[in-house]
PDB file of C-alpha atoms in Angstrom:
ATOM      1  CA  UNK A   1     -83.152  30.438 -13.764  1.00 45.00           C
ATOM      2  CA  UNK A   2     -79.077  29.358 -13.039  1.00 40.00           C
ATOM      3  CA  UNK A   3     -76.869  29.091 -15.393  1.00 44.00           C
ATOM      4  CA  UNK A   4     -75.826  26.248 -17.017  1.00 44.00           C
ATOM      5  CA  UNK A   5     -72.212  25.356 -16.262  1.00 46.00           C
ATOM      6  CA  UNK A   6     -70.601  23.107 -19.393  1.00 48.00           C
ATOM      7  CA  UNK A   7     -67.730  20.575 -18.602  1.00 46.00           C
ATOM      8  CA  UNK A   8     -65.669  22.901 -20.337  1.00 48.00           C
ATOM      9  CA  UNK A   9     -65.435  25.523 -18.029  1.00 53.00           C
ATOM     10  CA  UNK A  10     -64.592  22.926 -15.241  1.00 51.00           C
ATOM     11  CA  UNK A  11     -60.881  22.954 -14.533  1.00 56.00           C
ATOM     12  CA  UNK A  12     -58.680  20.677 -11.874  1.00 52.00           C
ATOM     13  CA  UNK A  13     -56.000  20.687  -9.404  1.00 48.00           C
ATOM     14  CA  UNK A  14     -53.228  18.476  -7.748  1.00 52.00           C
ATOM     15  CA  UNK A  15     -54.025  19.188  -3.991  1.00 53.00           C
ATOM     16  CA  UNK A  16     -51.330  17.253  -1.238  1.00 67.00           C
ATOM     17  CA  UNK A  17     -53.466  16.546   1.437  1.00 70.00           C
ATOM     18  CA  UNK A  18     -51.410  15.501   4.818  1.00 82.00           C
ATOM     19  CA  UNK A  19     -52.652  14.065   7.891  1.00 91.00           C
ATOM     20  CA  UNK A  20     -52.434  16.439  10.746  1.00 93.00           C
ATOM     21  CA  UNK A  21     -50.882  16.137  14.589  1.00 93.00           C
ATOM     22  CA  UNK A  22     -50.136  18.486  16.873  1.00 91.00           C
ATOM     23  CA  UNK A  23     -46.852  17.709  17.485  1.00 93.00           C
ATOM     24  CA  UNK A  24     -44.612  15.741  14.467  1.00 94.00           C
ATOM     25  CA  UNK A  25     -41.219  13.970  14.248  1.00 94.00           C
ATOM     26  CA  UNK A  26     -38.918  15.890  11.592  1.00 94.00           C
ATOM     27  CA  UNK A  27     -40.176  19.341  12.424  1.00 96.00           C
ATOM     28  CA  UNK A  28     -36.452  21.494  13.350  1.00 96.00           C
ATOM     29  CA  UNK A  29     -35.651  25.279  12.876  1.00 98.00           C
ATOM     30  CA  UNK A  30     -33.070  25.409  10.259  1.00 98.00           C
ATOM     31  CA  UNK A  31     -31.944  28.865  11.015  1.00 98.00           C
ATOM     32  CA  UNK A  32     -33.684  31.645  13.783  1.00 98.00           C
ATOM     33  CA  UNK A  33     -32.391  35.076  12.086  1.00 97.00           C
ATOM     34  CA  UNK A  34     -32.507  38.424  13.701  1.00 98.00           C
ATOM     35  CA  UNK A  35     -31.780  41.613  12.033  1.00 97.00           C
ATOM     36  CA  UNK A  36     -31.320  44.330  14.745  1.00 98.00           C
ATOM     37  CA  UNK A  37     -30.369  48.169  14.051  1.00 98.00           C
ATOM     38  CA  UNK A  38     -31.748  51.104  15.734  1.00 97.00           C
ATOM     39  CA  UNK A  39     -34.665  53.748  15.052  1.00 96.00           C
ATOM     40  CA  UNK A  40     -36.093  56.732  16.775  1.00 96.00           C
ATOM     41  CA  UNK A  41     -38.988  54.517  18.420  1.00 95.00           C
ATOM     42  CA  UNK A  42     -35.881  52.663  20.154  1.00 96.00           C
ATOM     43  CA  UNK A  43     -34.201  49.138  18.977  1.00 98.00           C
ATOM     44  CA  UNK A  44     -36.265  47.573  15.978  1.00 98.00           C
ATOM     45  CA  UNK A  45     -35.418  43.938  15.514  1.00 98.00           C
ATOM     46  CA  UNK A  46     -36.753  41.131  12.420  1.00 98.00           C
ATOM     47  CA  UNK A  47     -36.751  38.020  13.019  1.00 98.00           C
ATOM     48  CA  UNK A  48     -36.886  35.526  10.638  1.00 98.00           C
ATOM     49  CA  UNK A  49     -37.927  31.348  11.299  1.00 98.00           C
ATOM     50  CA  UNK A  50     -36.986  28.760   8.945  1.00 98.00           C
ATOM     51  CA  UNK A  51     -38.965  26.003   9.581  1.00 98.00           C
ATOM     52  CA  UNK A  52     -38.153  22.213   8.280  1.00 97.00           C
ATOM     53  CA  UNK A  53     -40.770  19.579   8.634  1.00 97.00           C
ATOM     54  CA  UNK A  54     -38.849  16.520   7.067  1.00 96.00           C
ATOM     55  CA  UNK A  55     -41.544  14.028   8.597  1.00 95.00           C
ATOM     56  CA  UNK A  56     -42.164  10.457   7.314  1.00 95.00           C
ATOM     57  CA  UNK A  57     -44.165   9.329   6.261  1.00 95.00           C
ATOM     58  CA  UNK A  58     -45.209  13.246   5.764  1.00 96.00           C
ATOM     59  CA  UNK A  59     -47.243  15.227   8.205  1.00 96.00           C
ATOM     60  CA  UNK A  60     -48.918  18.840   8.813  1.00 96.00           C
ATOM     61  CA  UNK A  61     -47.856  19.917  12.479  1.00 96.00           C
ATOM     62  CA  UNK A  62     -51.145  22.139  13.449  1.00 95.00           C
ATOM     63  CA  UNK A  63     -52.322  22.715  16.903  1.00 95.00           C
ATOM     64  CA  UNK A  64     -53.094  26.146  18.732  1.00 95.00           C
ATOM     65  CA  UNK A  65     -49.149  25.962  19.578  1.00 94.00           C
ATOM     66  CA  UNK A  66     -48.176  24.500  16.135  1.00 96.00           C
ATOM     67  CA  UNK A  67     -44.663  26.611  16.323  1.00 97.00           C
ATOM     68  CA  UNK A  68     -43.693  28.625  19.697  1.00 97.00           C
ATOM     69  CA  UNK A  69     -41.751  31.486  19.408  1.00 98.00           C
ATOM     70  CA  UNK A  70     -39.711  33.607  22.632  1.00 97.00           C
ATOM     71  CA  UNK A  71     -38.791  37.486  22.608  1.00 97.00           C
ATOM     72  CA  UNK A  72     -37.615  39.364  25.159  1.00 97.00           C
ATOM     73  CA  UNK A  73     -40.423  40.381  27.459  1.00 95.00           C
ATOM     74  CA  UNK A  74     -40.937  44.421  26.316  1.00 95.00           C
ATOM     75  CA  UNK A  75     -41.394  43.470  22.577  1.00 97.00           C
ATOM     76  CA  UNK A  76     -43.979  45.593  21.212  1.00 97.00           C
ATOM     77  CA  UNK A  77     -44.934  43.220  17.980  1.00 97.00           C
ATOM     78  CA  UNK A  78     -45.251  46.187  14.879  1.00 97.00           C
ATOM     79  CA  UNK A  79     -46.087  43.270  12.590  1.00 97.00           C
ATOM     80  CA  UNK A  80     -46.118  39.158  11.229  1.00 97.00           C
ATOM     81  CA  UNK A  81     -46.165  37.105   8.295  1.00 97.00           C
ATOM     82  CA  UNK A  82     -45.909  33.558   7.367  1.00 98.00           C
ATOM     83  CA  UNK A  83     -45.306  31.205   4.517  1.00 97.00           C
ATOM     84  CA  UNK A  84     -45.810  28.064   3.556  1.00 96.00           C
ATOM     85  CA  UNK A  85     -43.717  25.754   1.491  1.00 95.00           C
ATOM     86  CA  UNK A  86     -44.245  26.949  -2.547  1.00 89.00           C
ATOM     87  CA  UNK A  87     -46.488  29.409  -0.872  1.00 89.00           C
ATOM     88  CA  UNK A  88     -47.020  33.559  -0.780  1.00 93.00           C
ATOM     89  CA  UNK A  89     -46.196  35.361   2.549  1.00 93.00           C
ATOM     90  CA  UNK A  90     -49.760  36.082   4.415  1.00 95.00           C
ATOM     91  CA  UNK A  91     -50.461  38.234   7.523  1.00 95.00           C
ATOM     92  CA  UNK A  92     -50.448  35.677  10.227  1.00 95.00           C
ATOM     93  CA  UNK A  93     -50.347  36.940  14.253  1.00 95.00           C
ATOM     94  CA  UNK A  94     -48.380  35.278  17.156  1.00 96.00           C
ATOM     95  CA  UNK A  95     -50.771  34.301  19.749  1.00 96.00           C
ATOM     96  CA  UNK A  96     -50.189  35.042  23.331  1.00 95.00           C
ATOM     97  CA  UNK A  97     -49.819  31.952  25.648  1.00 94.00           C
ATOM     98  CA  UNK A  98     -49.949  33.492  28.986  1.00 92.00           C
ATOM     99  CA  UNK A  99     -46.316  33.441  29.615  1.00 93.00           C
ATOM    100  CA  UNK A 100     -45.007  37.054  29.302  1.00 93.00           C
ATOM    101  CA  UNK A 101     -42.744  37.344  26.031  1.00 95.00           C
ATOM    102  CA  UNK A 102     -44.223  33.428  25.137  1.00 96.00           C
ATOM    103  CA  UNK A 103     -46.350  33.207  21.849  1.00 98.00           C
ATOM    104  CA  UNK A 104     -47.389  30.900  19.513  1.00 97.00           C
ATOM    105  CA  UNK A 105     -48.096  30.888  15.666  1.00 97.00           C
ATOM    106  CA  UNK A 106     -51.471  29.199  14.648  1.00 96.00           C
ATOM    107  CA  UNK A 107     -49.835  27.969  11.409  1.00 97.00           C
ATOM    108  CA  UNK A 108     -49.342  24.911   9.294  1.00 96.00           C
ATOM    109  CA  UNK A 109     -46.289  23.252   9.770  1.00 97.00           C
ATOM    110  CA  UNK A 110     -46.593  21.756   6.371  1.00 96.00           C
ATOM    111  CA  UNK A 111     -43.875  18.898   4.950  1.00 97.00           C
ATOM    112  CA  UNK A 112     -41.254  20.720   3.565  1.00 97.00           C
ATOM    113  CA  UNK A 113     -40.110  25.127   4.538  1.00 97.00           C
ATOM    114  CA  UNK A 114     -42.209  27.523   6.376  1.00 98.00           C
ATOM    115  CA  UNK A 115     -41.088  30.578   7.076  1.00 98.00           C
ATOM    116  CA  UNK A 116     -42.125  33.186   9.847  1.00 98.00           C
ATOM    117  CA  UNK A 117     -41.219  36.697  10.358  1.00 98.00           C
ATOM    118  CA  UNK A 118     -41.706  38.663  13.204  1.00 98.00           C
ATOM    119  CA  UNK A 119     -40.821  42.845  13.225  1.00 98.00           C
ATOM    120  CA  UNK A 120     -40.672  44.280  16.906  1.00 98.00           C
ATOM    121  CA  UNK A 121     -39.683  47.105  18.988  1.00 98.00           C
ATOM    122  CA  UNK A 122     -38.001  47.176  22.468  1.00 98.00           C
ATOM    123  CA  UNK A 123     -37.055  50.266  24.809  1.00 97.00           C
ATOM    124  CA  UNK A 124     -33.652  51.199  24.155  1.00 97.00           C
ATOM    125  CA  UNK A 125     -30.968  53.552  26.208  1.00 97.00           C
ATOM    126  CA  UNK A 126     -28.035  52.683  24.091  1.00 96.00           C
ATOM    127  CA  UNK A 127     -27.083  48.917  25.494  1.00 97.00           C
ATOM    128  CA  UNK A 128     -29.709  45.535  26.033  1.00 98.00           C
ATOM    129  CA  UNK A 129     -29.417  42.444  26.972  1.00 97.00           C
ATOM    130  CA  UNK A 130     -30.619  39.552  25.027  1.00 98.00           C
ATOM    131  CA  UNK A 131     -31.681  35.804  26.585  1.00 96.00           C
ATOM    132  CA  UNK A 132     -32.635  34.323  23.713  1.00 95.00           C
ATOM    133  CA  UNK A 133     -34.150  30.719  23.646  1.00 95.00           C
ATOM    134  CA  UNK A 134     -35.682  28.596  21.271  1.00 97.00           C
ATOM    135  CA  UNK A 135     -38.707  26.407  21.399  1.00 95.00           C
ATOM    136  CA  UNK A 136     -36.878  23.376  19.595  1.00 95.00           C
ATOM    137  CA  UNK A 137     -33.693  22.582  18.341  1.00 95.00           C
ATOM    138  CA  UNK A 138     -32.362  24.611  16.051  1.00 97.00           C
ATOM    139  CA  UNK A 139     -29.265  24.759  13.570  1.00 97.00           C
ATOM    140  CA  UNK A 140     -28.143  28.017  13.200  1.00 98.00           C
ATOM    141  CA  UNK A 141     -29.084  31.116  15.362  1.00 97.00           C
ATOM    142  CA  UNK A 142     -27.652  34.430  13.506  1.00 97.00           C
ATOM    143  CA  UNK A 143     -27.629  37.591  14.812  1.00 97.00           C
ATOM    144  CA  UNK A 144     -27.208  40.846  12.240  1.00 96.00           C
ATOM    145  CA  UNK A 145     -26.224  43.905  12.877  1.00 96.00           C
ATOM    146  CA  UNK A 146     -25.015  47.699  11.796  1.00 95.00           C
ATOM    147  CA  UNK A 147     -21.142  47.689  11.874  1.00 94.00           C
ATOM    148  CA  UNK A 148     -21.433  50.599  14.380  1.00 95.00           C
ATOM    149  CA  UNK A 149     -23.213  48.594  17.150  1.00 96.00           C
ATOM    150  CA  UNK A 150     -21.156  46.420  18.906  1.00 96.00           C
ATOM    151  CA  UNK A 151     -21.770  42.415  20.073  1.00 97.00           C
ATOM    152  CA  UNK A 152     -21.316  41.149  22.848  1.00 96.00           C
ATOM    153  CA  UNK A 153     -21.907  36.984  23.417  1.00 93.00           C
ATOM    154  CA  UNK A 154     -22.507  35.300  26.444  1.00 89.00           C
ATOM    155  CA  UNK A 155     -24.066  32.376  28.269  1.00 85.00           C
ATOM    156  CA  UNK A 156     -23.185  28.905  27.354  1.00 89.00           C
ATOM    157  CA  UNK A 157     -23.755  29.372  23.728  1.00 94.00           C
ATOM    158  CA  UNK A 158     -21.008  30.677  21.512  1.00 95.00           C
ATOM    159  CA  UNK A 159     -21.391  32.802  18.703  1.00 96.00           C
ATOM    160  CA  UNK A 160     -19.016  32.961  15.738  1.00 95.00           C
ATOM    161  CA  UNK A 161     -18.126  35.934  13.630  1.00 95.00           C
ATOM    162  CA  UNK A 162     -19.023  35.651   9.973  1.00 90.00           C
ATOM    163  CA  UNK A 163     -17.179  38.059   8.310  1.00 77.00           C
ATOM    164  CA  UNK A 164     -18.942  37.679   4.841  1.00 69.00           C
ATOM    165  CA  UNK A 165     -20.505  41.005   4.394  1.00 77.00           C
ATOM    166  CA  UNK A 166     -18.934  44.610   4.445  1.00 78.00           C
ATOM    167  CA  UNK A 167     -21.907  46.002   5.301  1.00 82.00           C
ATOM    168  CA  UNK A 168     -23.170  44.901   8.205  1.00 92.00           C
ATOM    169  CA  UNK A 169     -21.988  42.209  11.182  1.00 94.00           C
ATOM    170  CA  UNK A 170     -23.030  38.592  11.362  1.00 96.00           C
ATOM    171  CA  UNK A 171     -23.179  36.297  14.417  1.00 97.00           C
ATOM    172  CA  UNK A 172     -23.771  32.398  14.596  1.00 97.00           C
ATOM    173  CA  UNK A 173     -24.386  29.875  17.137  1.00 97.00           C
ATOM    174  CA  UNK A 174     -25.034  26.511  15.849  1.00 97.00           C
ATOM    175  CA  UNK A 175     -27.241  23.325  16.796  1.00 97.00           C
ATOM    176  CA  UNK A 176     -28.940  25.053  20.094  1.00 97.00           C
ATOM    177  CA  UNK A 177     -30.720  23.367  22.262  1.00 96.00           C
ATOM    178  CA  UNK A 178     -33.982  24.825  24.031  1.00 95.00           C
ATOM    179  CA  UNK A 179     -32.115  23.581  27.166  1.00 94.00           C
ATOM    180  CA  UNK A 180     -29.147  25.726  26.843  1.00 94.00           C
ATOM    181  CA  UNK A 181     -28.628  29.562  28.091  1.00 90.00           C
ATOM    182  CA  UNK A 182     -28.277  31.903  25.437  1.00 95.00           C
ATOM    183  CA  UNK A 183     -27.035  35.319  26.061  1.00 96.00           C
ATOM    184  CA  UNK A 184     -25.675  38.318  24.588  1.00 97.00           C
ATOM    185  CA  UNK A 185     -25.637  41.738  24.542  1.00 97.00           C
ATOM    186  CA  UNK A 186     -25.315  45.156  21.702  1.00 97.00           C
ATOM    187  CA  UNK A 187     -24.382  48.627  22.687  1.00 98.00           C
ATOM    188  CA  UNK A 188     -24.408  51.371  19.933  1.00 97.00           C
ATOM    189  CA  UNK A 189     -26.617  52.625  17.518  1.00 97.00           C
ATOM    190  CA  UNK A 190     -26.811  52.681  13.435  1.00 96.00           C
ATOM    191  CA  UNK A 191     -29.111  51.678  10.708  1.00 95.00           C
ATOM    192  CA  UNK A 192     -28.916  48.182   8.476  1.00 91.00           C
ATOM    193  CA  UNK A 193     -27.510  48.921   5.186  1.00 83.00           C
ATOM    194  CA  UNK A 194     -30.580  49.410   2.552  1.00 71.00           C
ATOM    195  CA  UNK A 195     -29.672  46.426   0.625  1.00 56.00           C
ATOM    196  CA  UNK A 196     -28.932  44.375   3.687  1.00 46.00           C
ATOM    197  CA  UNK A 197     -32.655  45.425   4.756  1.00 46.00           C
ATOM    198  CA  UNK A 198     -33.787  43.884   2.149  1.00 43.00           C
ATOM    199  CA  UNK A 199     -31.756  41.271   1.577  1.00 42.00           C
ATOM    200  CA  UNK A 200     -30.231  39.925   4.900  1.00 40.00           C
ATOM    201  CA  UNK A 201     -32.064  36.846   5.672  1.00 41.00           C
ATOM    202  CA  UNK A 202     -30.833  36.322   2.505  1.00 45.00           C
ATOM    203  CA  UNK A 203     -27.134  36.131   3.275  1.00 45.00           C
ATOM    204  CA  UNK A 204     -27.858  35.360   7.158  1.00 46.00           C
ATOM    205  CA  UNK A 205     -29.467  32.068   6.064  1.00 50.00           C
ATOM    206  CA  UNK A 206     -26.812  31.643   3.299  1.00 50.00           C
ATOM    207  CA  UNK A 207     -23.897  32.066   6.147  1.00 48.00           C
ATOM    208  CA  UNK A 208     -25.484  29.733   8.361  1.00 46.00           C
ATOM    209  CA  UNK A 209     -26.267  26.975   5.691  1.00 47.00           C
ATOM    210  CA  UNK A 210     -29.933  27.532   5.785  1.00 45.00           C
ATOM    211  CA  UNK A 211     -32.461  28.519   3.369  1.00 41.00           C
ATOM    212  CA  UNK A 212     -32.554  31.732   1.407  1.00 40.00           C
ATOM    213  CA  UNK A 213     -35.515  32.633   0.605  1.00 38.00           C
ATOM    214  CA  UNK A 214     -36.317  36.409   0.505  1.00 39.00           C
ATOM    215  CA  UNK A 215     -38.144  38.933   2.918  1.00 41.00           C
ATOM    216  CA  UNK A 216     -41.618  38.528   3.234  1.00 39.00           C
ATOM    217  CA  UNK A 217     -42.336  42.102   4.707  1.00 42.00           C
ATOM    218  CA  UNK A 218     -43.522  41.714   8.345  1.00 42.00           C
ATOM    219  CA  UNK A 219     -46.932  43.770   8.857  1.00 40.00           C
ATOM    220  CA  UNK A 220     -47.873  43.809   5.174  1.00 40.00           C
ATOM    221  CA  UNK A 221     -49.001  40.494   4.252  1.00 39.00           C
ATOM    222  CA  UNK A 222     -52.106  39.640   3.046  1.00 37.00           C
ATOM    223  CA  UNK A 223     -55.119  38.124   4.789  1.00 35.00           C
ATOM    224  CA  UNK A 224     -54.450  35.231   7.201  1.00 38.00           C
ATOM    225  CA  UNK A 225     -54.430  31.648   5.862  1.00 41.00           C
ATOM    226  CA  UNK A 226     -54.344  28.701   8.838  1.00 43.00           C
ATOM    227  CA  UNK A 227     -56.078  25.839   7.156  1.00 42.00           C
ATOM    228  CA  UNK A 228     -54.455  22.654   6.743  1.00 46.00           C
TER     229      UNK A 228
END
């Protein structure tokens, strides 16, 4: 026979339940953060998302596309995460859209942060060229680096210098526009700091006026978690 199961042992829980669309007003990138140094498998760049969904009344953005994400066409992808607002970091992959360099995270977009990170590799003979663009307007773009690489900007978007870290070189453009042409370029070669490693999206976010939450770890999250 079962067991019996007393009232007791029954607990309860607050769950926010939103409706879902594919695309939602109030859903912005607060701050797209890359951390770039180099390695011997060439140049090794995280990036970081900070993802806002401010809709109202509140709203789940969820769709095979729910956010879109560019990188320069030779990524090799080493590893993702994601997080959810009050959530933990899980393993969650960007999906390939067809477009080369073009993918898309099959993730909530729940009301309030969500965070992706994204570690890749690209070939590297001591310079690149970076076209950035993002998917949807976005406050602050911030490019870190070693303070033995150099940057330099380009296209219509200008990047400031924010010199609030001895250890390692901060860039900002602000409010971009998926219309507008990013562009710049790094020459050199060094290694991030190891507290800016770990800690970098930290002051990146904190330099560009965007969240600060800490590093989830690209490629060693848990299981994946896409429900609504």
């Amino acid at each position: 026979s079962f067991p019996t199961r007393r009232s007791s042992d029954l607990t309860s829980a607050d769950v926010d339940v939103y409706d879902v669309l594919a695309k939602v007003e109030g859903v912005n990138t607060e701050a797209d953060v890359m951390r770039i140094e180099t390695d011997p498998q060439g140049l090794h760049v995280i990036e970081n998302y900070f993802v806002k969904n401010d809709s109202n009344p509140p709203k789940t953005q969820f769709s095979p596309r729910a956010y879109e994400i560019y990188l320069p066409p030779d990524a090799r992808i080493d590893g993702s995460a994601a997080m959810g607002p009050g959530g933990m970091p899980v393993s969650s992959s960007p999906v390939p859209t067809g477009e080369k360099g073009y993918y898309a995270f099959v993730f909530p977009v729940r009301p309030g942060e969500t965070r992706f990170q994204i570690s890749y590799h690209l070939p590297y003979n001591g310079s690149f060229n970076f076209t950035p663009k993002v998917s949807m307007p976005t406050q602050n773009v911030a490019v870190m680096l070693p303070k033995s690489m150099k940057f330099t900007g380009g296209g219509s978007v200008s990047f400031q210098s924010i010199n609030d870290d001895v250890n390692a070189q901060t860039f900002l453009a602000r409010n971009v526009l998926p219309s507008q042409a990013m562009a710049f370029s790094i020459s050199g070669s060094g290694s991030m700091p190891h507290e800016s490693q770990g800690q970098g999206p930290n002051e990146a976010g904190a330099a560009a006026g965007g969240p600060e939450a800490g590093q989830t770890g690209a490629g060693q999250a848990g299981p994946e978690g896409n429900s609504a």
